[in-house]
Coordinates of C-alpha atoms in Angstrom, one line a residue:
X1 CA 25.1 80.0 -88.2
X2 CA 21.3 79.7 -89.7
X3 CA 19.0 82.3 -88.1
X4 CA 17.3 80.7 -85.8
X5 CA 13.2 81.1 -86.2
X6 CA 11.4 83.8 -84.8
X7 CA 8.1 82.4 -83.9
X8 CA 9.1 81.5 -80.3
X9 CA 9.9 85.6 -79.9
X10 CA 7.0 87.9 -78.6
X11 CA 6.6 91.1 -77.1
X12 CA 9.4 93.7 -77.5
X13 CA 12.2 90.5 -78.3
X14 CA 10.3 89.9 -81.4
X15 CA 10.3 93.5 -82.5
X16 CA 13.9 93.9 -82.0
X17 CA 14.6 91.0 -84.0
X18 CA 12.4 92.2 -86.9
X19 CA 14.0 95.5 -86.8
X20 CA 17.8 94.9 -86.9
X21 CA 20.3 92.6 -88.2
X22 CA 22.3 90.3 -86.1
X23 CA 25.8 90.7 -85.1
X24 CA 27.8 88.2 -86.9
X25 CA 30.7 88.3 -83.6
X26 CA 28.5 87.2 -80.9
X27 CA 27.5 83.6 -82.1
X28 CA 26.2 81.3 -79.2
X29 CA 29.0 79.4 -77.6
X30 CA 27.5 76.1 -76.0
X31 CA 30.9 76.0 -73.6
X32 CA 29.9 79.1 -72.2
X33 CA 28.2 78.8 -68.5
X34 CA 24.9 78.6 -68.6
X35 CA 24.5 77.7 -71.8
X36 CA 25.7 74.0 -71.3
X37 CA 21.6 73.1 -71.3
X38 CA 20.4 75.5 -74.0
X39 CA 20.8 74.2 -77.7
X40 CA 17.5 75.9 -78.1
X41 CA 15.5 79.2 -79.0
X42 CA 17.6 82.4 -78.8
X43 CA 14.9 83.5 -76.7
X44 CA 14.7 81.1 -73.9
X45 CA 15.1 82.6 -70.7
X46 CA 18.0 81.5 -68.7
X47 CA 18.8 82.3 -65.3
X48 CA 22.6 83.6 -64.7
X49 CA 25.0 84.9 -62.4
X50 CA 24.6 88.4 -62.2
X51 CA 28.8 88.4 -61.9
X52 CA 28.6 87.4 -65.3
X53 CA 26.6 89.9 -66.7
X54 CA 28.5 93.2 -67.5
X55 CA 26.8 97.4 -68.0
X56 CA 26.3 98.0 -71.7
X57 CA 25.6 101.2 -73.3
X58 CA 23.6 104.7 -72.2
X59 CA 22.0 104.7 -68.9
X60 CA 18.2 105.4 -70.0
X61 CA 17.3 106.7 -66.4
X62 CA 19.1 108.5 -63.8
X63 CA 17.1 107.0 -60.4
X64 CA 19.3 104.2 -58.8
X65 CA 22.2 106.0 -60.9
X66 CA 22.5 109.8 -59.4
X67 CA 22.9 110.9 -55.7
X68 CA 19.7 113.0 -55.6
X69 CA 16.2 110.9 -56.5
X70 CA 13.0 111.1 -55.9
X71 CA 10.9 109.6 -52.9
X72 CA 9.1 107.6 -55.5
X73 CA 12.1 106.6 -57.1
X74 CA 14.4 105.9 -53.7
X75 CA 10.9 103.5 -53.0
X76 CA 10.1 101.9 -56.4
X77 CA 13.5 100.3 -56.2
X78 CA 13.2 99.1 -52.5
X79 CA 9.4 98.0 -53.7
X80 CA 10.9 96.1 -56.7
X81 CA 13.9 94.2 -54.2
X82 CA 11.1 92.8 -51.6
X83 CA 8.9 91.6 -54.2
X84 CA 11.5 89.7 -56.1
X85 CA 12.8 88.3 -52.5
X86 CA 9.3 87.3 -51.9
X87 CA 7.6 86.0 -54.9
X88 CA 10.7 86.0 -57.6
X89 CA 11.5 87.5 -60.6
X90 CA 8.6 88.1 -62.5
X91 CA 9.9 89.6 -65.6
X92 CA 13.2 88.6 -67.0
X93 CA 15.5 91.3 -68.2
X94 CA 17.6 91.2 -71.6
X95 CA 21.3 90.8 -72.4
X96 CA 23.4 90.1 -75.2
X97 CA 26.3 88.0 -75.3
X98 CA 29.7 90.1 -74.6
X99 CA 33.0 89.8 -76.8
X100 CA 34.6 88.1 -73.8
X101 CA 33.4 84.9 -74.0
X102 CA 30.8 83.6 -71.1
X103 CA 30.2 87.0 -70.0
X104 CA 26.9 89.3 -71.1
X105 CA 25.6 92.5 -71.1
X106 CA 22.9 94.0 -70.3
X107 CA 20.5 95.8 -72.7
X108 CA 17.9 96.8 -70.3
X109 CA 16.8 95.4 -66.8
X110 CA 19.7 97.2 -64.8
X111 CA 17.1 98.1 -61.9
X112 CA 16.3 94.3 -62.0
X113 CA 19.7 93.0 -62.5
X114 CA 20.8 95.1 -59.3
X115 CA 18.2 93.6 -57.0
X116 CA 19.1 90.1 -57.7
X117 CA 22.8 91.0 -57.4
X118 CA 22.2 92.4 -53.7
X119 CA 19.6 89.6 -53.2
X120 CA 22.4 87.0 -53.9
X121 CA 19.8 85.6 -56.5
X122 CA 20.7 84.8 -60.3
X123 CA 18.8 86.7 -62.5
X124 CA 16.5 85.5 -65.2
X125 CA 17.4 86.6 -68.5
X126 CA 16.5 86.7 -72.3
X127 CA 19.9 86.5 -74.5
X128 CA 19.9 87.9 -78.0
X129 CA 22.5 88.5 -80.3
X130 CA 21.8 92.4 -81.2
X131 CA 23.6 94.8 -82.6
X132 CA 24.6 98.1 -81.1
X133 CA 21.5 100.2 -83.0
X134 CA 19.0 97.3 -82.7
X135 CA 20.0 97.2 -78.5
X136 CA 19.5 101.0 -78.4
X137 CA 15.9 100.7 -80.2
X138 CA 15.0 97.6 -77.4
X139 CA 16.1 99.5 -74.6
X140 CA 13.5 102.7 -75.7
X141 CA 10.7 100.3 -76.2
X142 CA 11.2 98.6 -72.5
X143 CA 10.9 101.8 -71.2
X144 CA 8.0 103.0 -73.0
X145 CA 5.8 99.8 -72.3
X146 CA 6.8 99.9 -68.8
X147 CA 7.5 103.8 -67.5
X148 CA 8.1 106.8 -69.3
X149 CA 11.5 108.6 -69.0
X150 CA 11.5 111.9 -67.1
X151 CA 11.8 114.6 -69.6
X152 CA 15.1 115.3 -68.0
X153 CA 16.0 111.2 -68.5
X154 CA 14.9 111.3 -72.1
X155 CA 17.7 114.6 -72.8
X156 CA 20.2 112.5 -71.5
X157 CA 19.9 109.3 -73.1
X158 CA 19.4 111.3 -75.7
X159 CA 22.8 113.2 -75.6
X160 CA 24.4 109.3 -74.8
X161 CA 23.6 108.0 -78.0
X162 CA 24.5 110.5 -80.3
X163 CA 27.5 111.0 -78.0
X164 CA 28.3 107.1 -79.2
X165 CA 27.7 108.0 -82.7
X166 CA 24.3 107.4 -83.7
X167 CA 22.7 109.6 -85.4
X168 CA 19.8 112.2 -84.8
X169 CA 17.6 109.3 -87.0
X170 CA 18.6 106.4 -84.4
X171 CA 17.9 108.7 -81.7
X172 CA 14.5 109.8 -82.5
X173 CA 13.4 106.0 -83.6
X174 CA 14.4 105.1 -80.3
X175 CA 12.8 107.8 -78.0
X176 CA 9.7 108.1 -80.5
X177 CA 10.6 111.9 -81.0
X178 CA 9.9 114.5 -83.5
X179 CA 12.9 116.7 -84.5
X180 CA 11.4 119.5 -82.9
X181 CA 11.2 117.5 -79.8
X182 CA 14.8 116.2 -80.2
X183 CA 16.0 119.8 -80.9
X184 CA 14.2 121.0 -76.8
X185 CA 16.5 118.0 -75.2
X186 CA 19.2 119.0 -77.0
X187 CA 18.9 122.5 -75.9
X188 CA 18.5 121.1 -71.7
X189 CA 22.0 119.0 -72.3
X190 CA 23.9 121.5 -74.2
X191 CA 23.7 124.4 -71.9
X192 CA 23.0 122.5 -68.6
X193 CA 25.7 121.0 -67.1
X194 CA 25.8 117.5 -66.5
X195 CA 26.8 117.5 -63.1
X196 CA 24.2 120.5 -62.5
X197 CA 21.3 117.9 -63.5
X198 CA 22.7 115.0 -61.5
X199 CA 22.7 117.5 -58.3
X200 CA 19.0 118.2 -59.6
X201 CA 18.0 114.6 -60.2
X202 CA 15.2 112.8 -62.8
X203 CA 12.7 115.1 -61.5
X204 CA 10.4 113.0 -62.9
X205 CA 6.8 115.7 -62.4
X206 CA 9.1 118.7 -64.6
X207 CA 8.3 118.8 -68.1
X208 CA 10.2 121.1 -70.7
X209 CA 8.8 124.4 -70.1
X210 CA 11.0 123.7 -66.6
X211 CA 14.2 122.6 -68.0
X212 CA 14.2 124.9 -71.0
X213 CA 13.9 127.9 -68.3
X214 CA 17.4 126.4 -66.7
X215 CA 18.7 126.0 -70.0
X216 CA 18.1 129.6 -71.1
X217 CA 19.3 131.2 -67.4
X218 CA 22.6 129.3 -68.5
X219 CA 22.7 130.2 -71.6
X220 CA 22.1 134.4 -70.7
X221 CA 24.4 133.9 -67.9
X222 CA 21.6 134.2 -65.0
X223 CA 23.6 131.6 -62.9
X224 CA 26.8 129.5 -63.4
X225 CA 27.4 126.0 -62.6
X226 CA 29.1 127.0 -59.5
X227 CA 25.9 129.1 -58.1
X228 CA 23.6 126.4 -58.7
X229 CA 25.4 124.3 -56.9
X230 CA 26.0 126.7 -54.0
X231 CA 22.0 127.6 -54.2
X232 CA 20.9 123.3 -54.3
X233 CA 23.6 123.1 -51.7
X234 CA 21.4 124.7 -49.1
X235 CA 18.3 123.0 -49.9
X236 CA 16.5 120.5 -47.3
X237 CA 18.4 117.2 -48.3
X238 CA 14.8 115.3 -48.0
X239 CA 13.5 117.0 -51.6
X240 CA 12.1 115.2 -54.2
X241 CA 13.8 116.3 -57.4
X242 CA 11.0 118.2 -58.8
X243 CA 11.0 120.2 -55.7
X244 CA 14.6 121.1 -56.1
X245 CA 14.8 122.4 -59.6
X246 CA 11.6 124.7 -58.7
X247 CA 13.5 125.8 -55.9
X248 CA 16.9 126.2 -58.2
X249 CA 14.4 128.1 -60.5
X250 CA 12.9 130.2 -57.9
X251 CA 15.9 131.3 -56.7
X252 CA 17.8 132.1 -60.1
X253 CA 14.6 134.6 -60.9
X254 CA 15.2 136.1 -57.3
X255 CA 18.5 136.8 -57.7
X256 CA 18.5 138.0 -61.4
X257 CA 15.6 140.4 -60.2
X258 CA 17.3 144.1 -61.0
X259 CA 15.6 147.7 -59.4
X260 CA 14.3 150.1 -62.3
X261 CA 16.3 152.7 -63.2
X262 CA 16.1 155.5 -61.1
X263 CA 14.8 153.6 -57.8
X264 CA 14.5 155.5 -54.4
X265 CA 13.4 154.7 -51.4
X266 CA 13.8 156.7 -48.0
X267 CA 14.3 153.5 -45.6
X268 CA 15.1 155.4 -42.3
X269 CA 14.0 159.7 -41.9
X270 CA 16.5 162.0 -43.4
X271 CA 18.0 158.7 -45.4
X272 CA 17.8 157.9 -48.8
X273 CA 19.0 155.6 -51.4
X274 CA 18.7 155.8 -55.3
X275 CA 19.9 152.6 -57.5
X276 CA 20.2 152.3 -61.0
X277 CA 21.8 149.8 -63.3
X278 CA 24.8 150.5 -62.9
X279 CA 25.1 152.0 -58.8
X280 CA 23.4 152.6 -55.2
X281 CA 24.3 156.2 -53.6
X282 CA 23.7 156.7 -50.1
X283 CA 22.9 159.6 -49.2
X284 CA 22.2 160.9 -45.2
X285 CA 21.3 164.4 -44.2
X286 CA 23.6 165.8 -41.0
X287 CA 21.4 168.9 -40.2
X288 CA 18.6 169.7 -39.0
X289 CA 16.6 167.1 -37.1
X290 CA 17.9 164.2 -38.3
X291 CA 21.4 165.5 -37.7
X292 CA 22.3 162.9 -34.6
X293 CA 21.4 159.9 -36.8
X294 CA 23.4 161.2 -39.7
X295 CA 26.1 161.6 -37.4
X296 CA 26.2 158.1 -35.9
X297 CA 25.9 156.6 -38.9
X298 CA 28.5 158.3 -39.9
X299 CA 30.7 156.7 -37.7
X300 CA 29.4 153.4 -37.9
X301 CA 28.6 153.3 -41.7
X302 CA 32.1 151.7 -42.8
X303 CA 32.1 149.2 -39.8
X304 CA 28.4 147.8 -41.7
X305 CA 29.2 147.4 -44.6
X306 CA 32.0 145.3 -43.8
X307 CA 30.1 143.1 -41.7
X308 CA 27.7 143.2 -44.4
X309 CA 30.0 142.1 -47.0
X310 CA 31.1 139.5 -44.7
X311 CA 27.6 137.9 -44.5
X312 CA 27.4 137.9 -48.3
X313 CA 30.9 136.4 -48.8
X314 CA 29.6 133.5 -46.1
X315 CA 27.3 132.1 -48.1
X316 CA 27.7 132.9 -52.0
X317 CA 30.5 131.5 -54.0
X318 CA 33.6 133.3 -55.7
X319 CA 32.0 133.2 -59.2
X320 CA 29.1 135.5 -57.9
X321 CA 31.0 137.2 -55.0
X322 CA 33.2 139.0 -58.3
X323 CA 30.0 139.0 -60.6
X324 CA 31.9 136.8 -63.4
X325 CA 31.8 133.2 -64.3
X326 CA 34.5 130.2 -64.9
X327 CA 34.5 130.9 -68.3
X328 CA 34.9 134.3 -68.5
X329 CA 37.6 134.1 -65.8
X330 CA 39.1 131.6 -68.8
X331 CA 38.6 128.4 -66.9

């Protein structure tokens, strides 16, 4: 099949077509549905069934995608859904044509896509036969003409491609990063667990400084996968994502907090106790004027730090409870 001409392309359709070849397997198929009326530009925009049109690729952003999301995000969605119910789609999204002949899939326009699929509206679309490194390079420019990825988003999407088997080259093109930069993402999603961030969210207001802090308290064994989750576990379920990795942060610097060698401190008269590194002595004086309290707690000493021990096993996990992690355990 000729190329078709590229003077009815504009915007980010035109520079994808300029900046890749096509794929010679997806060729336009006139028998499949809605393409009956077509015969035309590759860029005319269609409108389709959103049943029809299948997920493709990397997830560039993690709002409408992960349990925990911002308010802005949780509303930008809802925002988007009432004003295509009320005035239409404005901005058509952009597919390819799938191997399975009359279906497509989706390059970029999932937020879209969805709310026409709840809205029981067909969704209006731009089809272009792209290949897999040309779709990568459209989906980065859509989302740096309309919002910028969190720098949380941008690790991940990141990590996706090269994951699929582009290289560090594709990658950068497509997220407009120096190798430096490219080096700091790769840092957050090598040492952060995925699951970790999804608990987190897009946390769209955190910038690397942030991130690279969780990276490094994983990476000098601060915290484990299984404490952060036991320490976002208890946060108010109502907080942004930005909120919750400063908590997550606060938190692991609490916790990692150690007393100087040689500590003491006389909490009670006739009581003191020294900590180091490495132990806490107690010890309680049994003469002189402080000889009732001695005695007492003398009695009662064993009985408190049982229920003390009690309270901590409540509410940390078993990873922290025996001071080692999965992976030491050989998990």
């Amino acid at each position: 099949m000729a190329r078709k001409s590229l003077q009815g392309l504009s915007g980010i359709a035109k520079t994808i077509a300029d900046s890749g070849p096509r794929t010679s397997e997806r060729k336009p198929n006139t028998s499949a549905p809605a393409l009956g009326a077509l015969q035309g530009s590759l860029s005319a925009i269609r409108e389709i069934d959103p049943k029809l049109i299948d997920e493709w690729g990397p997830k560039d952003r993690l709002d409408g995608f992960t349990a925990v999301n911002s308010d802005e995000e949780g509303n930008g969605f809802e925002a988007l859904k009432t004003s295509i119910d009320e005035g239409g789609q404005q901005v058509p999204i952009l597919v390819r044509r799938s191997s399975i002949d009359g279906r497509y899939e989706v390059i970029y326009g999932r937020r879209r896509l969805k709310a026409c699929r709840e809205l029981g509206l067909k969704v209006r679309a731009n089809v272009e036969d792209l290949d897999d490194a040309s779709a990568l390079l459209a989906k980065g420019l859509e989302n740096a003409a309309r919002r910028n990825l969190s720098f949380y988003e941008k690790a991940r999407f990141a990590a996706v491609i090269q994951v699929a088997g582009h290289n560090t080259k594709t990658v950068r093109q497509v997220l407009s990063l120096s190798a430096p930069g490219l080096s700091h993402l790769t840092k957050v999603t090598e040492n952060v667990p995925d699951d970790v961030g999804d608990a987190i969210g897009a946390a769209q207001k955190s910038g690397r400084p942030k991130w690279t802090a969780l990276a490094d308290a994983f990476i000098a064994k601060k915290v484990t996968a299984s404490a952060a989750f036991s320490i976002l576990s208890k946060l108010e379920p109502d907080l942004s994502s930005d909120d919750r990795l400063e908590r997550l942060l606060a938190e692991i610097a609490r916790r990692g907090a150690r007393p100087k060698e040689g500590r003491a401190v006389t909490p009670a008269p006739g009581v003191t106790i020294k900590s180091s590194n490495s132990s806490i002595t107690l010890a309680v004086k049994k003469t002189g004027k402080d000889a009732a309290f001695g005695a007492w707690l003398d009695r009662h000493l064993e009985d408190i730090i049982t229920k003390s021990y009690e309270q901590f096993t409540a509410v940390n996990s078993l990873d922290e409870t025996r001071g080692r992690s999965r992976k030491e355990d050989g998990e």
